[in-house]
Amino acid sequence: MSVKPILASSLIAKEEIGLFEERARKRLRVGTGCVAVDDALDGGFVYGRDGIYNISGATRSQVTETVSFFSASVFLVYGIWRLEGRLKGKRGVRLMWPGLYHLHREISMMISLQLLITHLLASASHNATLIDATGNLDVLKLYRSIITRLSNSNHDHEANVKLATSTLDRVRIMRVFDFEGVVEGLNELIDELEGKNVPKNTIGDSQEEAEDEMLDVGSEEKVEEEKKEQAGMVLINNLSQVLGLLLKNNYAQGQATLTTLVRRLRNTAKEHNLCIVLLSWSVTYGSDQERVSIFESIKARPGLGKSLGYLVDTQLLIDAIPRKAKGKGAASDMVNVIEVIYSGGNHQVGKFGVFDITVDGEINPM
């Protein structure tokens, strides 16, 4: 005996759909301050559920260009090649320009730092943890970027310096050297979030436990409300740095390790209202069947394997595209682009933003 089918639309009321959309719009988001990038991200990254992001950018060898320029003085600042001086007729010099020609993995870090600044300045209760496996984190540059952001709305330099200094008090930096260090840093963070500062052999006071159970409903609601207002950010730089060798030696074990890590991060993000940003390197490929970008000129994909895109909530790719649709891709005609290549539903796959990076690390729309 067959059962008469019913329409799926009849199982959900329009009011429920409207409530879902309203809640989605009201979710706390953190952006970079660049309209082009934030629009591509539907307003910015989210916290808690769906709050795990991976940003992949190219390595040095993938983005270094051979270009012609005139009377250039090339020097290394913060690990990025820059060009100064007047154009004069020399060829074959390898360099990275300010803006697009920063390393794309450096751009990934710059975007992450702008997200971090927005997060910290949004509320005095917001804090952040940076787990750094590269040793490239420049705290002075972070401080200057905070000053620059504050100066856009407040011209009181002394007040900006004071606020920027106090803002750094809410940033914890953990320098690690391998994957075990990442896990240890994460364990320490989780223990702190869960308040596990009591020694293992300590026995709780039964009277204190009984008093805790007698909390009135109003107090419980207040605690929940305060918890919602608090939000944290975790930035791990760089997963490729600590997992690359493991994946090379034993790919299956490396993927299993990565899966365990991301699942744990997901539980932590949900429980403590965190936005978690993972940085990794991208790799080039030769087959069109492996294309992940909507742009024909981009021959890159995340370097930690296809499974990472399905483990995280949103996968972003940073690369470069010709300024003009029919451009030949010359160095002087390329622009930065950030693209959503995978999302579990909180962002729209295929959306992208074109931007430039200033010498001071600010992100500007093109």
PDB file of N, CA and C in Angstrom, residues 56-64 103-106 280-284:
ATOM      1  N   SER A  56      43.954  29.361   1.924  1.00  0.00           N
ATOM      2  CA  SER A  56      45.132  28.825   1.245  1.00  0.00           C
ATOM      3  C   SER A  56      45.721  29.866   0.312  1.00  0.00           C
ATOM      4  N   GLY A  57      47.039  30.021   0.383  1.00  0.00           N
ATOM      5  CA  GLY A  57      47.742  30.945  -0.493  1.00  0.00           C
ATOM      6  C   GLY A  57      48.990  30.296  -1.042  1.00  0.00           C
ATOM      7  N   ALA A  58      49.517  30.835  -2.134  1.00  0.00           N
ATOM      8  CA  ALA A  58      50.659  30.241  -2.823  1.00  0.00           C
ATOM      9  C   ALA A  58      51.947  30.410  -2.036  1.00  0.00           C
ATOM     10  N   THR A  59      52.899  29.530  -2.313  1.00  0.00           N
ATOM     11  CA  THR A  59      54.221  29.630  -1.713  1.00  0.00           C
ATOM     12  C   THR A  59      55.072  30.593  -2.525  1.00  0.00           C
ATOM     13  N   ARG A  60      56.252  30.887  -2.029  1.00  0.00           N
ATOM     14  CA  ARG A  60      57.147  31.846  -2.685  1.00  0.00           C
ATOM     15  C   ARG A  60      57.438  31.452  -4.135  1.00  0.00           C
ATOM     16  N   SER A  61      57.736  30.187  -4.385  1.00  0.00           N
ATOM     17  CA  SER A  61      58.122  29.766  -5.734  1.00  0.00           C
ATOM     18  C   SER A  61      56.981  29.877  -6.732  1.00  0.00           C
ATOM     19  N   GLN A  62      55.723  29.866  -6.227  1.00  0.00           N
ATOM     20  CA  GLN A  62      54.591  29.907  -7.133  1.00  0.00           C
ATOM     21  C   GLN A  62      54.251  31.313  -7.596  1.00  0.00           C
ATOM     22  N   VAL A  63      54.643  32.315  -6.819  1.00  0.00           N
ATOM     23  CA  VAL A  63      54.184  33.654  -7.162  1.00  0.00           C
ATOM     24  C   VAL A  63      55.296  34.633  -7.496  1.00  0.00           C
ATOM     25  N   THR A  64      56.559  34.234  -7.333  1.00  0.00           N
ATOM     26  CA  THR A  64      57.646  35.124  -7.706  1.00  0.00           C
ATOM     27  C   THR A  64      57.656  35.312  -9.214  1.00  0.00           C
ATOM     28  N   LEU A 103      53.944  37.816  -1.206  1.00  0.00           N
ATOM     29  CA  LEU A 103      53.649  36.398  -1.298  1.00  0.00           C
ATOM     30  C   LEU A 103      52.184  36.195  -0.969  1.00  0.00           C
ATOM     31  N   HIS A 104      51.526  35.321  -1.689  1.00  0.00           N
ATOM     32  CA  HIS A 104      50.111  35.102  -1.421  1.00  0.00           C
ATOM     33  C   HIS A 104      49.898  34.493  -0.047  1.00  0.00           C
ATOM     34  N   ARG A 105      50.863  33.736   0.440  1.00  0.00           N
ATOM     35  CA  ARG A 105      50.709  33.222   1.797  1.00  0.00           C
ATOM     36  C   ARG A 105      50.879  34.359   2.797  1.00  0.00           C
ATOM     37  N   GLU A 106      51.691  35.370   2.464  1.00  0.00           N
ATOM     38  CA  GLU A 106      51.791  36.540   3.319  1.00  0.00           C
ATOM     39  C   GLU A 106      50.478  37.314   3.278  1.00  0.00           C
ATOM     40  N   SER A 280      47.072  27.798   5.274  1.00  0.00           N
ATOM     41  CA  SER A 280      47.824  26.724   4.623  1.00  0.00           C
ATOM     42  C   SER A 280      48.307  27.216   3.268  1.00  0.00           C
ATOM     43  N   TRP A 281      49.178  26.438   2.633  1.00  0.00           N
ATOM     44  CA  TRP A 281      49.702  26.810   1.330  1.00  0.00           C
ATOM     45  C   TRP A 281      48.919  26.092   0.238  1.00  0.00           C
ATOM     46  N   SER A 282      48.844  26.714  -0.897  1.00  0.00           N
ATOM     47  CA  SER A 282      48.208  26.074  -2.048  1.00  0.00           C
ATOM     48  C   SER A 282      49.287  25.468  -2.941  1.00  0.00           C
ATOM     49  N   VAL A 283      48.875  24.582  -3.836  1.00  0.00           N
ATOM     50  CA  VAL A 283      49.803  23.958  -4.782  1.00  0.00           C
ATOM     51  C   VAL A 283      49.213  24.074  -6.179  1.00  0.00           C
ATOM     52  N   THR A 284      50.068  24.034  -7.177  1.00  0.00           N
ATOM     53  CA  THR A 284      49.592  24.089  -8.561  1.00  0.00           C
ATOM     54  C   THR A 284      49.326  22.677  -9.071  1.00  0.00           C
TER      55      THR A 284
END
